[in-house]
Amino acid sequence: MARSRPPQKVRLGNIKTLTLRRGALTAARRTAPISQLTCHGRPCAAYEPDIVQCTNNGDDGLGNVQWRCEADLPAGLRFGRVEVSCEGWSRAGDADVLQGSCGLDYDLVRIHSGLERGEDPTIPSSFDRTVSKLFYALYAAAAFIMLYSFIRSLLARFAPSLTPPPLSSFWPGGGGGGGGGGGGGGGPGPGFGGGPRGPPPPYAKHYDSTPPGVGAATSSASGSGAGFWTGLAAGAAGTYLATQARQRQSPAPAPRVHDYAAARDRFRFDDDDRGEGSSGGMRRAAGFGGTTTR
């Protein structure tokens, strides 16, 4: 019958590498064993690395060993908080630890998708989104007005009976201009004598019963309305483009790393592309952290 190996004491600073596996437990003597890998964060429900390898990066000068922990992670995930925990040989905080008792407690965080494509991860402000929506709305309105006016002019030329009313008739108060003109019946009529009458109008294939000047006024109102909205849309477009140009010319702000974890300032992450594909593939990710002894 094989005898179990007795517990071994090892200096924490002398440990060079830790290879930790998901689902495995640590060795224990004074305390209960813990999982070699413990993941925290919402992404853990979708993915956890099977193996994480931590390398001793040296002492921070205060007796706390620093670790670089690496694993294969999806391109959209990175390590957050990273902390190695080992069982102290005689007490918590002991510089000597039980061999095989170290485990890793870490966070997985999801990064902005724009970072993977090399884009600016800054989220646009609500004002910028509102201006963009207003710009596109004005652009669509101007395009509609121009298209409506073009189709109306074609119908007025080739199919007058199908010509739709001008846009000015749809505006508040725009359709009330046709109620006047009822008081001009006092002039001399045919057969009643009076002043000399002018010659009859020339013959036309399509007789236009519209009084002189009315069509010009209507066309002028329609054109002025279309010109107003077109000018407004053009002005909005110019303002928007000028604002964007000024933002591009202004000094770029310092890169920001999104704070997905409360202790983000205690670590940084590194990423080495292993050539396994672009966004959506697997990459080698690393997290940095310290040590606690329980």
Tab-separated table of C-alpha atoms in Angstrom:
chain	number	residue	atom	x	y	z
A	1	MET	CA	0.000	0.000	0.000
A	2	ALA	CA	1.456	3.367	-1.066
A	3	ARG	CA	1.988	5.859	1.706
A	4	SER	CA	0.690	9.425	1.280
A	5	ARG	CA	3.303	12.095	0.856
A	6	PRO	CA	3.792	14.173	3.994
A	7	PRO	CA	3.026	17.906	3.811
A	8	GLN	CA	5.907	19.990	2.515
A	9	LYS	CA	6.787	23.506	3.644
A	10	VAL	CA	8.037	25.913	0.995
A	11	ARG	CA	9.041	29.548	0.990
A	12	LEU	CA	6.431	31.586	-0.853
A	13	GLY	CA	9.046	33.693	-2.667
A	14	ASN	CA	10.777	30.523	-3.922
A	15	ILE	CA	7.745	29.353	-5.895
A	16	LYS	CA	8.481	30.097	-9.553
A	17	THR	CA	5.387	28.847	-11.361
A	18	LEU	CA	1.869	27.718	-10.506
A	19	THR	CA	-0.195	25.638	-12.931
A	20	LEU	CA	-3.812	25.651	-11.792
A	21	ARG	CA	-6.725	23.626	-13.203
A	22	ARG	CA	-10.449	24.221	-13.198
A	23	GLY	CA	-12.348	21.815	-10.963
A	24	ALA	CA	-9.261	20.732	-8.964
A	25	LEU	CA	-8.750	21.383	-5.243
A	26	THR	CA	-5.662	22.624	-3.432
A	27	ALA	CA	-3.732	20.770	-0.753
A	28	ALA	CA	-4.665	21.628	2.837
A	29	ARG	CA	-3.307	21.072	6.346
A	30	ARG	CA	-4.581	23.752	8.735
A	31	THR	CA	-7.604	24.906	6.710
A	32	ALA	CA	-10.096	23.380	4.293
A	33	PRO	CA	-8.991	22.940	0.664
A	34	ILE	CA	-10.179	25.485	-1.880
A	35	SER	CA	-10.666	25.397	-5.630
A	36	GLN	CA	-7.528	25.967	-7.626
A	37	LEU	CA	-9.457	28.328	-9.897
A	38	THR	CA	-12.321	30.523	-8.711
A	39	CYS	CA	-13.937	32.789	-11.284
A	40	HIS	CA	-16.057	35.862	-10.550
A	41	GLY	CA	-18.102	37.989	-12.925
A	42	ARG	CA	-20.995	37.575	-15.347
A	43	PRO	CA	-18.786	36.234	-18.184
A	44	CYS	CA	-17.916	33.228	-15.993
A	45	ALA	CA	-21.338	31.735	-16.775
A	46	ALA	CA	-20.359	31.528	-20.451
A	47	TYR	CA	-16.654	30.722	-20.286
A	48	GLU	CA	-13.944	29.727	-17.800
A	49	PRO	CA	-10.393	28.775	-18.755
A	50	ASP	CA	-9.451	25.168	-18.040
A	51	ILE	CA	-5.847	25.980	-17.128
A	52	VAL	CA	-4.239	29.166	-15.816
A	53	GLN	CA	-0.493	29.447	-15.340
A	54	CYS	CA	0.913	32.016	-12.935
A	55	THR	CA	4.557	33.092	-12.969
A	56	ASN	CA	6.381	34.725	-10.057
A	57	ASN	CA	7.195	38.309	-11.051
A	58	GLY	CA	9.190	39.037	-7.920
A	59	ASP	CA	8.631	40.751	-4.615
A	60	ASP	CA	7.102	44.216	-4.444
A	61	GLY	CA	9.577	45.159	-1.694
A	62	LEU	CA	7.003	44.694	1.085
A	63	GLY	CA	7.036	40.921	1.175
A	64	ASN	CA	4.129	40.520	-1.243
A	65	VAL	CA	4.892	38.272	-4.217
A	66	GLN	CA	3.514	39.553	-7.523
A	67	TRP	CA	2.159	37.174	-10.165
A	68	ARG	CA	1.538	37.228	-13.887
A	69	CYS	CA	-1.295	34.814	-14.675
A	70	GLU	CA	-1.984	33.768	-18.276
A	71	ALA	CA	-4.759	31.815	-19.956
A	72	ASP	CA	-6.515	31.431	-23.303
A	73	LEU	CA	-9.578	33.687	-23.325
A	74	PRO	CA	-12.075	34.743	-25.993
A	75	ALA	CA	-11.137	38.010	-27.688
A	76	GLY	CA	-13.890	39.934	-25.878
A	77	LEU	CA	-12.798	38.885	-22.362
A	78	ARG	CA	-9.919	39.962	-20.147
A	79	PHE	CA	-8.733	39.296	-16.638
A	80	GLY	CA	-9.901	41.700	-13.984
A	81	ARG	CA	-8.826	41.334	-10.355
A	82	VAL	CA	-6.199	38.601	-9.930
A	83	GLU	CA	-5.095	37.265	-6.550
A	84	VAL	CA	-3.175	34.145	-5.557
A	85	SER	CA	-4.085	32.633	-2.169
A	86	CYS	CA	-1.874	30.123	-0.376
A	87	GLU	CA	-2.204	28.424	3.018
A	88	GLY	CA	0.326	29.731	5.545
A	89	TRP	CA	2.358	26.985	7.176
A	90	SER	CA	1.767	28.063	10.755
A	91	ARG	CA	-0.609	31.009	10.496
A	92	ALA	CA	-2.223	33.445	8.082
A	93	GLY	CA	0.373	35.821	6.666
A	94	ASP	CA	3.239	33.347	7.130
A	95	ALA	CA	6.040	33.654	4.568
A	96	ASP	CA	6.240	29.833	4.482
A	97	VAL	CA	3.291	28.105	2.835
A	98	LEU	CA	2.057	24.576	2.297
A	99	GLN	CA	3.199	23.195	-1.025
A	100	GLY	CA	0.293	22.703	-3.432
A	101	SER	CA	-2.068	24.896	-1.386
A	102	CYS	CA	-2.142	27.880	-3.737
A	103	GLY	CA	-5.264	28.783	-5.672
A	104	LEU	CA	-6.251	31.673	-7.915
A	105	ASP	CA	-9.185	33.985	-7.332
A	106	TYR	CA	-9.860	36.112	-10.415
A	107	ASP	CA	-12.444	38.199	-12.231
A	108	LEU	CA	-13.368	37.982	-15.903
A	109	VAL	CA	-14.514	41.238	-17.516
A	110	ARG	CA	-15.966	41.968	-20.922
A	111	ILE	CA	-14.335	44.824	-22.810
A	112	HIS	CA	-15.852	47.269	-25.287
A	113	SER	CA	-16.116	45.683	-28.729
A	114	GLY	CA	-14.553	48.765	-30.332
A	115	LEU	CA	-11.243	48.040	-28.605
A	116	GLU	CA	-10.949	44.794	-30.542
A	117	ARG	CA	-11.358	46.665	-33.843
A	118	GLY	CA	-9.002	49.482	-32.880
A	119	GLU	CA	-11.833	52.006	-32.578
A	120	ASP	CA	-12.328	54.763	-30.053
A	121	PRO	CA	-14.192	53.147	-27.142
A	122	THR	CA	-15.600	56.456	-25.918
A	123	ILE	CA	-19.363	56.209	-25.863
A	124	PRO	CA	-21.029	59.220	-27.563
A	125	SER	CA	-22.876	61.573	-25.238
A	126	SER	CA	-26.635	61.901	-25.288
A	127	PHE	CA	-26.271	65.366	-26.871
A	128	ASP	CA	-24.270	63.946	-29.788
A	129	ARG	CA	-26.846	61.198	-30.311
A	130	THR	CA	-29.662	63.765	-30.286
A	131	VAL	CA	-27.871	66.004	-32.777
A	132	SER	CA	-27.238	63.031	-35.062
A	133	LYS	CA	-30.889	61.986	-34.973
A	134	LEU	CA	-32.014	65.564	-35.653
A	135	PHE	CA	-29.599	65.857	-38.557
A	136	TYR	CA	-30.853	62.662	-40.196
A	137	ALA	CA	-34.474	63.714	-39.642
A	138	LEU	CA	-33.865	67.077	-41.328
A	139	TYR	CA	-31.986	65.385	-44.150
A	140	ALA	CA	-34.886	62.991	-44.736
A	141	ALA	CA	-37.398	65.882	-44.660
A	142	ALA	CA	-35.371	67.893	-47.186
A	143	ALA	CA	-35.054	64.870	-49.474
A	144	PHE	CA	-38.808	64.282	-49.279
A	145	ILE	CA	-39.595	67.934	-50.076
A	146	MET	CA	-37.302	67.953	-53.096
A	147	LEU	CA	-38.671	64.644	-54.384
A	148	TYR	CA	-42.285	65.784	-53.874
A	149	SER	CA	-41.654	69.071	-55.662
A	150	PHE	CA	-39.941	67.291	-58.569
A	151	ILE	CA	-42.777	64.778	-59.023
A	152	ARG	CA	-45.382	67.558	-58.741
A	153	SER	CA	-43.653	69.590	-61.442
A	154	LEU	CA	-43.620	66.573	-63.770
A	155	LEU	CA	-47.320	65.879	-63.182
A	156	ALA	CA	-48.207	69.547	-63.675
A	157	ARG	CA	-46.509	69.460	-67.060
A	158	PHE	CA	-47.630	66.089	-68.426
A	159	ALA	CA	-50.773	65.235	-66.400
A	160	PRO	CA	-52.295	68.390	-64.917
A	161	SER	CA	-55.387	66.579	-63.651
A	162	LEU	CA	-53.223	64.394	-61.418
A	163	THR	CA	-51.164	67.219	-59.973
A	164	PRO	CA	-51.179	67.048	-56.137
A	165	PRO	CA	-51.600	70.203	-54.069
A	166	PRO	CA	-48.495	72.162	-53.127
A	167	LEU	CA	-46.805	71.424	-49.825
A	168	SER	CA	-47.798	74.842	-48.521
A	169	SER	CA	-51.427	73.670	-48.419
A	170	PHE	CA	-50.506	71.120	-45.734
A	171	TRP	CA	-48.975	73.656	-43.379
A	172	PRO	CA	-51.074	75.361	-40.700
A	173	GLY	CA	-52.806	78.311	-42.377
A	174	GLY	CA	-51.347	77.418	-45.758
A	175	GLY	CA	-54.687	76.314	-47.268
A	176	GLY	CA	-56.686	79.366	-46.236
A	177	GLY	CA	-55.509	81.599	-49.038
A	178	GLY	CA	-58.207	80.452	-51.496
A	179	GLY	CA	-61.199	81.939	-49.665
A	180	GLY	CA	-60.871	85.464	-50.999
A	181	GLY	CA	-61.639	86.892	-54.388
A	182	GLY	CA	-65.448	86.891	-54.067
A	183	GLY	CA	-66.003	90.635	-54.276
A	184	GLY	CA	-64.882	91.389	-57.817
A	185	GLY	CA	-68.203	90.932	-59.667
A	186	GLY	CA	-69.159	94.609	-60.107
A	187	GLY	CA	-67.532	95.151	-63.475
A	188	PRO	CA	-69.359	95.314	-66.783
A	189	GLY	CA	-70.364	91.946	-68.159
A	190	PRO	CA	-71.036	90.808	-71.681
A	191	GLY	CA	-74.106	92.346	-73.265
A	192	PHE	CA	-74.438	95.202	-70.832
A	193	GLY	CA	-72.371	97.801	-72.541
A	194	GLY	CA	-69.836	99.727	-70.612
A	195	GLY	CA	-66.242	100.303	-71.427
A	196	PRO	CA	-64.445	98.760	-74.326
A	197	ARG	CA	-63.511	95.144	-73.945
A	198	GLY	CA	-60.165	93.702	-74.862
A	199	PRO	CA	-59.734	91.011	-77.458
A	200	PRO	CA	-60.572	87.453	-76.448
A	201	PRO	CA	-57.741	85.291	-75.143
A	202	PRO	CA	-55.896	83.200	-77.703
A	203	TYR	CA	-56.973	79.633	-78.246
A	204	ALA	CA	-55.178	77.034	-76.131
A	205	LYS	CA	-55.522	73.274	-76.233
A	206	HIS	CA	-55.685	73.073	-72.422
A	207	TYR	CA	-57.519	76.073	-71.092
A	208	ASP	CA	-56.201	77.243	-67.750
A	209	SER	CA	-58.981	78.745	-65.678
A	210	THR	CA	-56.632	79.877	-62.939
A	211	PRO	CA	-56.713	83.695	-62.600
A	212	PRO	CA	-53.523	85.454	-63.600
A	213	GLY	CA	-50.964	85.620	-60.777
A	214	VAL	CA	-52.507	82.831	-58.669
A	215	GLY	CA	-50.334	80.076	-60.079
A	216	ALA	CA	-47.226	82.179	-59.711
A	217	ALA	CA	-48.102	82.957	-56.114
A	218	THR	CA	-48.730	79.278	-55.341
A	219	SER	CA	-45.511	78.217	-57.018
A	220	SER	CA	-43.648	80.932	-55.146
A	221	ALA	CA	-45.125	79.770	-51.821
A	222	SER	CA	-44.246	76.157	-52.551
A	223	GLY	CA	-40.752	77.053	-53.697
A	224	SER	CA	-40.177	79.270	-50.701
A	225	GLY	CA	-41.293	76.472	-48.358
A	226	ALA	CA	-39.037	73.948	-50.042
A	227	GLY	CA	-36.160	76.407	-50.011
A	228	PHE	CA	-36.684	77.094	-46.325
A	229	TRP	CA	-36.559	73.425	-45.308
A	230	THR	CA	-33.710	72.686	-47.685
A	231	GLY	CA	-31.725	75.590	-46.277
A	232	LEU	CA	-32.502	74.490	-42.731
A	233	ALA	CA	-31.297	70.949	-43.440
A	234	ALA	CA	-28.174	72.246	-45.165
A	235	GLY	CA	-27.437	74.529	-42.230
A	236	ALA	CA	-27.873	71.686	-39.754
A	237	ALA	CA	-25.618	69.463	-41.850
A	238	GLY	CA	-22.946	72.154	-42.012
A	239	THR	CA	-23.093	72.737	-38.258
A	240	TYR	CA	-22.854	69.019	-37.544
A	241	LEU	CA	-19.899	68.506	-39.902
A	242	ALA	CA	-18.103	71.550	-38.516
A	243	THR	CA	-18.556	70.250	-34.964
A	244	GLN	CA	-17.183	66.848	-35.936
A	245	ALA	CA	-14.203	68.502	-37.662
A	246	ARG	CA	-13.387	70.538	-34.548
A	247	GLN	CA	-13.572	67.391	-32.411
A	248	ARG	CA	-11.184	65.582	-34.736
A	249	GLN	CA	-8.733	68.491	-34.693
A	250	SER	CA	-8.807	68.858	-30.914
A	251	PRO	CA	-6.128	66.966	-28.939
A	252	ALA	CA	-7.143	63.375	-28.370
A	253	PRO	CA	-7.900	62.553	-24.725
A	254	ALA	CA	-5.716	60.126	-22.882
A	255	PRO	CA	-6.775	56.492	-23.434
A	256	ARG	CA	-9.223	55.277	-20.835
A	257	VAL	CA	-9.621	51.739	-19.603
A	258	HIS	CA	-13.169	50.967	-18.594
A	259	ASP	CA	-13.503	50.312	-14.881
A	260	TYR	CA	-15.223	46.946	-14.847
A	261	ALA	CA	-13.915	45.956	-11.416
A	262	ALA	CA	-13.674	47.873	-8.146
A	263	ALA	CA	-9.945	47.167	-7.724
A	264	ARG	CA	-8.933	47.914	-11.303
A	265	ASP	CA	-5.972	50.047	-10.228
A	266	ARG	CA	-4.336	47.027	-8.602
A	267	PHE	CA	-3.571	45.306	-11.866
A	268	ARG	CA	-3.139	45.748	-15.574
A	269	PHE	CA	-3.656	43.295	-18.401
A	270	ASP	CA	-1.548	42.380	-21.332
A	271	ASP	CA	-2.535	40.663	-24.540
A	272	ASP	CA	-0.409	38.753	-27.042
A	273	ASP	CA	-2.109	37.780	-30.261
A	274	ARG	CA	-1.309	34.138	-30.954
A	275	GLY	CA	-2.524	34.344	-34.542
A	276	GLU	CA	-5.698	32.387	-33.841
A	277	GLY	CA	-7.958	34.854	-35.603
A	278	SER	CA	-9.331	38.311	-35.171
A	279	SER	CA	-12.245	39.394	-33.000
A	280	GLY	CA	-14.285	36.391	-31.927
A	281	GLY	CA	-11.283	34.000	-31.689
A	282	MET	CA	-9.084	32.963	-28.763
A	283	ARG	CA	-6.148	34.966	-27.518
A	284	ARG	CA	-3.547	34.738	-24.798
A	285	ALA	CA	-4.544	37.135	-22.030
A	286	ALA	CA	-2.678	37.960	-18.852
A	287	GLY	CA	-3.601	39.517	-15.524
A	288	PHE	CA	-1.399	40.808	-12.735
A	289	GLY	CA	-1.949	40.584	-9.008
A	290	GLY	CA	-0.504	39.856	-5.587
A	291	THR	CA	-0.672	37.130	-2.948
A	292	THR	CA	-2.541	36.496	0.278
A	293	THR	CA	-1.850	33.713	2.790
A	294	ARG	CA	-4.775	32.261	4.672
